Amino acid sequence: MSGKSPQKEKRFLTIGKGIFLLLVVGLAVFFLRRWIHPKTFTLVQTERVEFVREGRGAFVFYEYAPDVFQQVDWSKEDIRSVNTDIRYRVNTPVLKIDESLRRRLESAVTRVAGKTEEEYLQKMLKENAVLTPFSSMVYPFSDGYESLFTPESLHFLSPGDIGTENLSHQEYSGLKFVDNRLFYLALDLPQSVLPLDVTLHEEYTLKTDKEVTLHGELIRRSDDPLGRSLLIFALRDGFLRIRGERFSSIRLLLSEADCYRIPSSAVFREGVETFCYVLDKN
């Protein structure tokens, strides 16, 4: 007598039911995903995204580094007596004049006889002290750029003039006086395929490579045929934060926006549109 045993029929029936159930679940999932959008809820914080242009910058000051004080090795006691965090009034004694420095001053007076500087040197010899020539900050060093980068020379700078200057930057023992109320930043921007959308006399945010944030008014722009740009900014705040720095990598902030970093599972596409759901504070 032929035929299937009850045990085999029962097993085939169980397998068939399982296959059918899988098909039903698969079709249900397909239609649910087709007609009902699944949602991934993720708590994320907003992030600030910045559009910047980067270049090399040189700070330019109203400063005076008398030749007679250059290469003078001040004692540690003398250096400690100079407060580089405050602004001294004009004709304030900041250092004593020893015999060696007196001889240098007397020699310098002979060289500059009849010039404006003579009166300043004579006054220091009379007071037996180094005096501030104008209301200023005082620094016991110089870098040799005091007479090269001046506010008057900004008009003659061109794109590319700042890019490699900082490679040989050094500081030397000496003395200089700096007016901290107004200074400038010359920013050299390299070639870029993106247009540079800036407006004269608008204020922009600038960040140094030491993460110092400054705000300056754009007062001059110069472009060359190679696609490079030179921007000149006038700054009235932040002098103490840059600490007499001359050269720096600079980021020019052009625009910024808040954004969300979300998982790909929270992004939905419908036709040509891509979107996500955002819950408000409530």
mmCIF file of C-alpha atoms in Angstrom:
data_model
loop_
_atom_site.group_PDB
_atom_site.id
_atom_site.type_symbol
_atom_site.label_atom_id
_atom_site.label_comp_id
_atom_site.label_asym_id
_atom_site.label_seq_id
_atom_site.Cartn_x
_atom_site.Cartn_y
_atom_site.Cartn_z
ATOM 1 C CA MET A 1 0.000 0.000 0.000
ATOM 2 C CA SER A 2 1.520 3.311 -1.132
ATOM 3 C CA GLY A 3 1.055 6.815 0.242
ATOM 4 C CA LYS A 4 2.541 9.436 2.491
ATOM 5 C CA SER A 5 2.784 8.854 6.168
ATOM 6 C CA PRO A 6 0.874 11.210 8.508
ATOM 7 C CA GLN A 7 4.172 12.480 9.935
ATOM 8 C CA LYS A 8 5.461 13.606 6.520
ATOM 9 C CA GLU A 9 2.158 15.249 5.598
ATOM 10 C CA LYS A 10 2.208 17.141 8.871
ATOM 11 C CA ARG A 11 5.816 18.303 8.244
ATOM 12 C CA PHE A 12 5.004 19.514 4.690
ATOM 13 C CA LEU A 13 1.976 21.354 6.028
ATOM 14 C CA THR A 14 4.097 23.086 8.677
ATOM 15 C CA ILE A 15 6.716 24.128 6.089
ATOM 16 C CA GLY A 16 3.994 25.408 3.781
ATOM 17 C CA LYS A 17 2.457 27.458 6.558
ATOM 18 C CA GLY A 18 5.879 28.917 7.387
ATOM 19 C CA ILE A 19 6.529 29.895 3.741
ATOM 20 C CA PHE A 20 3.091 31.441 3.472
ATOM 21 C CA LEU A 21 3.622 33.399 6.700
ATOM 22 C CA LEU A 22 6.979 34.702 5.433
ATOM 23 C CA LEU A 23 5.336 35.839 2.190
ATOM 24 C CA VAL A 24 2.597 37.615 4.120
ATOM 25 C CA VAL A 25 5.117 39.361 6.396
ATOM 26 C CA GLY A 26 7.322 40.322 3.410
ATOM 27 C CA LEU A 27 4.370 41.812 1.528
ATOM 28 C CA ALA A 28 3.243 43.655 4.662
ATOM 29 C CA VAL A 29 6.691 45.166 5.185
ATOM 30 C CA PHE A 30 6.871 46.151 1.509
ATOM 31 C CA PHE A 31 3.540 47.968 1.582
ATOM 32 C CA LEU A 32 4.253 49.555 4.954
ATOM 33 C CA ARG A 33 7.560 50.950 3.700
ATOM 34 C CA ARG A 34 5.835 52.064 0.503
ATOM 35 C CA TRP A 35 2.919 53.851 2.088
ATOM 36 C CA ILE A 36 4.070 54.675 5.634
ATOM 37 C CA HIS A 37 7.310 56.622 6.180
ATOM 38 C CA PRO A 38 9.360 55.146 9.027
ATOM 39 C CA LYS A 39 10.875 57.810 11.254
ATOM 40 C CA THR A 40 14.185 57.759 13.112
ATOM 41 C CA PHE A 41 14.181 60.082 16.113
ATOM 42 C CA THR A 42 17.649 61.364 16.984
ATOM 43 C CA LEU A 43 18.621 64.067 19.450
ATOM 44 C CA VAL A 44 21.293 66.248 17.813
ATOM 45 C CA GLN A 45 22.734 69.667 18.528
ATOM 46 C CA THR A 46 23.127 72.407 15.992
ATOM 47 C CA GLU A 47 26.611 73.004 14.625
ATOM 48 C CA ARG A 48 28.005 76.264 13.296
ATOM 49 C CA VAL A 49 29.362 75.874 9.766
ATOM 50 C CA GLU A 50 31.636 78.618 8.463
ATOM 51 C CA PHE A 51 32.486 79.586 4.899
ATOM 52 C CA VAL A 52 35.983 81.042 5.039
ATOM 53 C CA ARG A 53 38.905 82.056 2.855
ATOM 54 C CA GLU A 54 42.394 81.458 4.232
ATOM 55 C CA GLY A 55 45.590 83.363 3.583
ATOM 56 C CA ARG A 56 48.719 84.877 5.105
ATOM 57 C CA GLY A 57 48.438 88.091 7.040
ATOM 58 C CA ALA A 58 50.768 90.805 8.329
ATOM 59 C CA PHE A 59 49.854 93.180 11.135
ATOM 60 C CA VAL A 60 50.863 96.782 10.580
ATOM 61 C CA PHE A 61 51.110 99.275 13.430
ATOM 62 C CA TYR A 62 51.794 102.904 14.143
ATOM 63 C CA GLU A 63 55.130 102.195 15.815
ATOM 64 C CA TYR A 64 58.539 103.664 16.350
ATOM 65 C CA ALA A 65 61.740 101.685 16.934
ATOM 66 C CA PRO A 66 64.587 104.213 17.468
ATOM 67 C CA ASP A 67 67.846 102.989 15.920
ATOM 68 C CA VAL A 68 69.768 103.949 19.045
ATOM 69 C CA PHE A 69 67.957 101.256 21.062
ATOM 70 C CA GLN A 70 68.305 98.404 18.582
ATOM 71 C CA GLN A 71 70.535 95.461 19.524
ATOM 72 C CA VAL A 72 70.684 96.711 23.106
ATOM 73 C CA ASP A 73 70.721 93.754 25.504
ATOM 74 C CA TRP A 74 68.534 94.906 28.358
ATOM 75 C CA SER A 75 69.068 93.280 31.733
ATOM 76 C CA LYS A 76 66.336 91.032 33.131
ATOM 77 C CA GLU A 77 65.682 93.642 35.796
ATOM 78 C CA ASP A 78 65.150 96.300 33.121
ATOM 79 C CA ILE A 79 62.791 94.069 31.121
ATOM 80 C CA ARG A 80 60.738 93.216 34.217
ATOM 81 C CA SER A 81 60.307 96.923 34.936
ATOM 82 C CA VAL A 82 58.518 97.441 31.596
ATOM 83 C CA ASN A 83 54.820 96.580 31.746
ATOM 84 C CA THR A 84 53.851 95.414 28.258
ATOM 85 C CA ASP A 85 50.156 95.213 29.202
ATOM 86 C CA ILE A 86 49.534 98.919 29.744
ATOM 87 C CA ARG A 87 49.610 102.069 27.656
ATOM 88 C CA TYR A 88 52.120 104.661 28.885
ATOM 89 C CA ARG A 89 51.487 108.371 28.618
ATOM 90 C CA VAL A 90 53.812 110.513 26.508
ATOM 91 C CA ASN A 91 57.208 111.345 28.081
ATOM 92 C CA THR A 92 56.888 108.617 30.712
ATOM 93 C CA PRO A 93 60.281 107.301 31.978
ATOM 94 C CA VAL A 94 60.331 103.526 31.362
ATOM 95 C CA LEU A 95 64.038 102.600 31.675
ATOM 96 C CA LYS A 96 67.106 104.112 33.281
ATOM 97 C CA ILE A 97 70.038 105.163 31.113
ATOM 98 C CA ASP A 98 73.369 103.622 32.089
ATOM 99 C CA GLU A 99 76.746 104.907 30.966
ATOM 100 C CA SER A 100 76.912 102.647 27.907
ATOM 101 C CA LEU A 101 73.492 103.749 26.685
ATOM 102 C CA ARG A 102 74.326 107.397 27.379
ATOM 103 C CA ARG A 103 77.325 107.183 25.058
ATOM 104 C CA ARG A 104 75.095 105.686 22.354
ATOM 105 C CA LEU A 105 72.581 108.493 22.768
ATOM 106 C CA GLU A 106 75.273 111.185 22.594
ATOM 107 C CA SER A 107 76.650 109.641 19.413
ATOM 108 C CA ALA A 108 73.166 109.420 17.917
ATOM 109 C CA VAL A 109 72.501 113.094 18.701
ATOM 110 C CA THR A 110 75.490 114.023 16.564
ATOM 111 C CA ARG A 111 74.214 111.896 13.628
ATOM 112 C CA VAL A 112 70.681 113.311 13.657
ATOM 113 C CA ALA A 113 71.607 116.932 14.394
ATOM 114 C CA GLY A 114 69.000 119.261 12.947
ATOM 115 C CA LYS A 115 66.387 116.519 12.549
ATOM 116 C CA THR A 116 63.171 116.021 14.493
ATOM 117 C CA GLU A 117 64.619 113.039 16.363
ATOM 118 C CA GLU A 118 67.357 115.195 17.937
ATOM 119 C CA GLU A 119 64.929 116.881 20.311
ATOM 120 C CA TYR A 120 63.684 113.505 21.561
ATOM 121 C CA LEU A 121 67.220 112.208 22.178
ATOM 122 C CA GLN A 122 68.280 115.372 23.953
ATOM 123 C CA LYS A 123 65.266 115.163 26.218
ATOM 124 C CA MET A 124 66.200 111.609 27.279
ATOM 125 C CA LEU A 125 69.796 112.679 28.026
ATOM 126 C CA LYS A 126 68.466 115.488 30.182
ATOM 127 C CA GLU A 127 66.053 113.214 32.087
ATOM 128 C CA ASN A 128 68.604 110.375 32.254
ATOM 129 C CA ALA A 129 65.857 107.952 31.299
ATOM 130 C CA VAL A 130 64.262 106.350 28.244
ATOM 131 C CA LEU A 131 61.052 108.286 27.586
ATOM 132 C CA THR A 132 57.972 107.337 25.605
ATOM 133 C CA PRO A 133 57.871 109.572 22.487
ATOM 134 C CA PHE A 134 54.070 109.395 22.369
ATOM 135 C CA SER A 135 51.272 107.655 24.266
ATOM 136 C CA SER A 136 52.033 104.005 23.539
ATOM 137 C CA MET A 137 52.679 100.416 24.506
ATOM 138 C CA VAL A 138 56.372 99.593 25.093
ATOM 139 C CA TYR A 139 58.105 96.388 23.985
ATOM 140 C CA PRO A 140 61.775 95.485 24.722
ATOM 141 C CA PHE A 141 62.335 93.916 21.277
ATOM 142 C CA SER A 142 61.983 94.648 17.562
ATOM 143 C CA ASP A 143 61.676 92.538 14.395
ATOM 144 C CA GLY A 144 63.124 94.819 11.720
ATOM 145 C CA TYR A 145 59.773 95.286 9.969
ATOM 146 C CA GLU A 146 58.853 98.478 11.810
ATOM 147 C CA SER A 147 60.058 100.665 8.940
ATOM 148 C CA LEU A 148 59.046 98.231 6.159
ATOM 149 C CA PHE A 149 55.405 97.677 7.048
ATOM 150 C CA THR A 150 53.967 101.060 7.955
ATOM 151 C CA PRO A 151 50.440 102.422 7.593
ATOM 152 C CA GLU A 152 51.776 104.700 4.839
ATOM 153 C CA SER A 153 53.169 101.706 2.906
ATOM 154 C CA LEU A 154 49.850 99.842 2.796
ATOM 155 C CA HIS A 155 48.886 101.688 -0.370
ATOM 156 C CA PHE A 156 51.850 100.168 -2.223
ATOM 157 C CA LEU A 157 51.292 96.519 -1.238
ATOM 158 C CA SER A 158 50.151 94.114 -3.965
ATOM 159 C CA PRO A 159 48.825 90.529 -3.962
ATOM 160 C CA GLY A 160 51.650 88.117 -3.180
ATOM 161 C CA ASP A 161 53.711 90.571 -1.108
ATOM 162 C CA ILE A 162 52.809 88.954 2.233
ATOM 163 C CA GLY A 163 52.758 85.272 1.290
ATOM 164 C CA THR A 164 56.399 84.414 2.044
ATOM 165 C CA GLU A 165 57.570 87.337 4.205
ATOM 166 C CA ASN A 166 57.026 85.467 7.467
ATOM 167 C CA LEU A 167 59.501 82.708 6.578
ATOM 168 C CA SER A 168 62.422 84.840 7.786
ATOM 169 C CA HIS A 169 60.644 86.562 10.676
ATOM 170 C CA GLN A 170 62.770 86.932 13.831
ATOM 171 C CA GLU A 171 62.745 89.144 16.894
ATOM 172 C CA TYR A 172 65.799 90.944 18.244
ATOM 173 C CA SER A 173 66.665 92.714 21.459
ATOM 174 C CA GLY A 174 65.795 96.361 21.227
ATOM 175 C CA LEU A 175 62.979 98.726 22.062
ATOM 176 C CA LYS A 176 59.900 99.995 20.274
ATOM 177 C CA PHE A 177 56.808 102.049 20.987
ATOM 178 C CA VAL A 178 53.427 101.036 19.528
ATOM 179 C CA ASP A 179 50.141 102.935 19.384
ATOM 180 C CA ASN A 180 47.489 100.295 20.127
ATOM 181 C CA ARG A 181 44.403 102.367 19.327
ATOM 182 C CA LEU A 182 44.398 101.617 15.598
ATOM 183 C CA PHE A 183 46.291 99.006 13.598
ATOM 184 C CA TYR A 184 45.907 97.150 10.308
ATOM 185 C CA LEU A 185 45.924 93.669 8.839
ATOM 186 C CA ALA A 186 47.154 93.073 5.292
ATOM 187 C CA LEU A 187 45.702 89.733 4.162
ATOM 188 C CA ASP A 188 47.135 87.910 1.136
ATOM 189 C CA LEU A 189 44.626 85.459 -0.383
ATOM 190 C CA PRO A 190 45.836 82.849 -2.902
ATOM 191 C CA GLN A 191 44.100 81.854 -6.118
ATOM 192 C CA SER A 192 40.656 80.293 -5.808
ATOM 193 C CA VAL A 193 37.969 79.097 -8.211
ATOM 194 C CA LEU A 194 35.399 80.659 -5.892
ATOM 195 C CA PRO A 195 34.541 84.343 -6.253
ATOM 196 C CA LEU A 196 35.548 86.645 -3.406
ATOM 197 C CA ASP A 197 32.367 88.410 -2.343
ATOM 198 C CA VAL A 198 33.452 91.205 0.010
ATOM 199 C CA THR A 199 32.342 94.817 0.310
ATOM 200 C CA LEU A 200 34.488 97.831 1.137
ATOM 201 C CA HIS A 201 33.811 99.516 4.490
ATOM 202 C CA GLU A 202 31.969 96.457 5.813
ATOM 203 C CA GLU A 203 33.149 94.798 9.039
ATOM 204 C CA TYR A 204 34.396 91.203 8.891
ATOM 205 C CA THR A 205 35.440 88.574 11.416
ATOM 206 C CA LEU A 206 39.040 87.350 11.208
ATOM 207 C CA LYS A 207 40.686 84.473 13.078
ATOM 208 C CA THR A 208 44.422 83.943 13.544
ATOM 209 C CA ASP A 209 46.214 80.594 13.639
ATOM 210 C CA LYS A 210 46.230 80.951 17.443
ATOM 211 C CA GLU A 211 42.421 81.129 17.430
ATOM 212 C CA VAL A 212 42.311 84.828 18.262
ATOM 213 C CA THR A 213 39.122 86.417 16.912
ATOM 214 C CA LEU A 214 39.345 89.955 15.541
ATOM 215 C CA HIS A 215 36.915 92.307 13.841
ATOM 216 C CA GLY A 216 38.060 94.732 11.175
ATOM 217 C CA GLU A 217 36.717 97.091 8.549
ATOM 218 C CA LEU A 218 37.733 96.329 4.963
ATOM 219 C CA ILE A 219 39.301 99.567 3.669
ATOM 220 C CA ARG A 220 41.143 98.395 0.532
ATOM 221 C CA ARG A 221 41.056 95.538 -1.980
ATOM 222 C CA SER A 222 43.549 94.762 -4.728
ATOM 223 C CA ASP A 223 43.329 91.883 -7.252
ATOM 224 C CA ASP A 224 45.820 90.696 -9.841
ATOM 225 C CA PRO A 225 45.461 88.779 -13.165
ATOM 226 C CA LEU A 226 46.515 85.533 -11.432
ATOM 227 C CA GLY A 227 43.374 85.529 -9.309
ATOM 228 C CA ARG A 228 45.098 86.537 -6.074
ATOM 229 C CA SER A 229 43.715 89.211 -3.761
ATOM 230 C CA LEU A 230 45.118 91.529 -1.118
ATOM 231 C CA LEU A 231 42.724 92.867 1.514
ATOM 232 C CA ILE A 232 43.504 95.627 4.033
ATOM 233 C CA PHE A 233 41.506 95.742 7.273
ATOM 234 C CA ALA A 234 41.493 98.483 9.913
ATOM 235 C CA LEU A 235 41.208 97.168 13.484
ATOM 236 C CA ARG A 236 40.521 99.041 16.709
ATOM 237 C CA ASP A 237 40.252 96.146 19.147
ATOM 238 C CA GLY A 238 42.275 93.019 19.953
ATOM 239 C CA PHE A 239 45.783 94.484 20.095
ATOM 240 C CA LEU A 240 46.627 92.842 23.420
ATOM 241 C CA ARG A 241 45.238 89.496 22.240
ATOM 242 C CA ILE A 242 47.711 89.250 19.357
ATOM 243 C CA ARG A 243 50.618 90.217 21.669
ATOM 244 C CA GLY A 244 52.687 92.115 19.130
ATOM 245 C CA GLU A 245 52.438 89.304 16.578
ATOM 246 C CA ARG A 246 53.591 90.315 13.081
ATOM 247 C CA PHE A 247 52.638 87.424 10.778
ATOM 248 C CA SER A 248 49.874 84.867 11.033
ATOM 249 C CA SER A 249 47.716 82.503 9.031
ATOM 250 C CA ILE A 250 44.318 84.182 8.833
ATOM 251 C CA ARG A 251 40.814 82.832 8.233
ATOM 252 C CA LEU A 252 38.400 85.394 6.802
ATOM 253 C CA LEU A 253 34.839 84.523 7.799
ATOM 254 C CA LEU A 254 32.509 85.271 4.877
ATOM 255 C CA SER A 255 29.308 83.594 6.086
ATOM 256 C CA GLU A 256 28.075 81.084 8.631
ATOM 257 C CA ALA A 257 24.970 78.995 9.279
ATOM 258 C CA ASP A 258 23.538 76.543 11.798
ATOM 259 C CA CYS A 259 23.250 72.932 10.638
ATOM 260 C CA TYR A 260 22.453 69.470 11.974
ATOM 261 C CA ARG A 261 24.612 66.360 11.651
ATOM 262 C CA ILE A 262 22.048 63.533 11.380
ATOM 263 C CA PRO A 263 22.200 59.795 10.614
ATOM 264 C CA SER A 264 21.383 58.691 7.064
ATOM 265 C CA SER A 265 18.413 56.694 8.425
ATOM 266 C CA ALA A 266 16.726 59.990 9.335
ATOM 267 C CA VAL A 267 16.875 61.262 5.741
ATOM 268 C CA PHE A 268 13.904 60.542 3.451
ATOM 269 C CA ARG A 269 13.519 60.828 -0.284
ATOM 270 C CA GLU A 270 10.305 61.288 -2.143
ATOM 271 C CA GLY A 271 10.615 61.940 -5.843
ATOM 272 C CA VAL A 272 13.168 64.693 -6.308
ATOM 273 C CA GLU A 273 12.838 65.911 -2.727
ATOM 274 C CA THR A 274 15.097 65.010 0.205
ATOM 275 C CA PHE A 275 13.965 65.909 3.705
ATOM 276 C CA CYS A 276 13.941 65.036 7.389
ATOM 277 C CA TYR A 277 11.567 65.747 10.272
ATOM 278 C CA VAL A 278 12.605 68.348 12.851
ATOM 279 C CA LEU A 279 10.790 68.668 16.183
ATOM 280 C CA ASP A 280 10.580 72.125 17.706
ATOM 281 C CA LYS A 281 11.455 72.932 21.315
ATOM 282 C CA ASN A 282 7.926 71.976 22.415
#
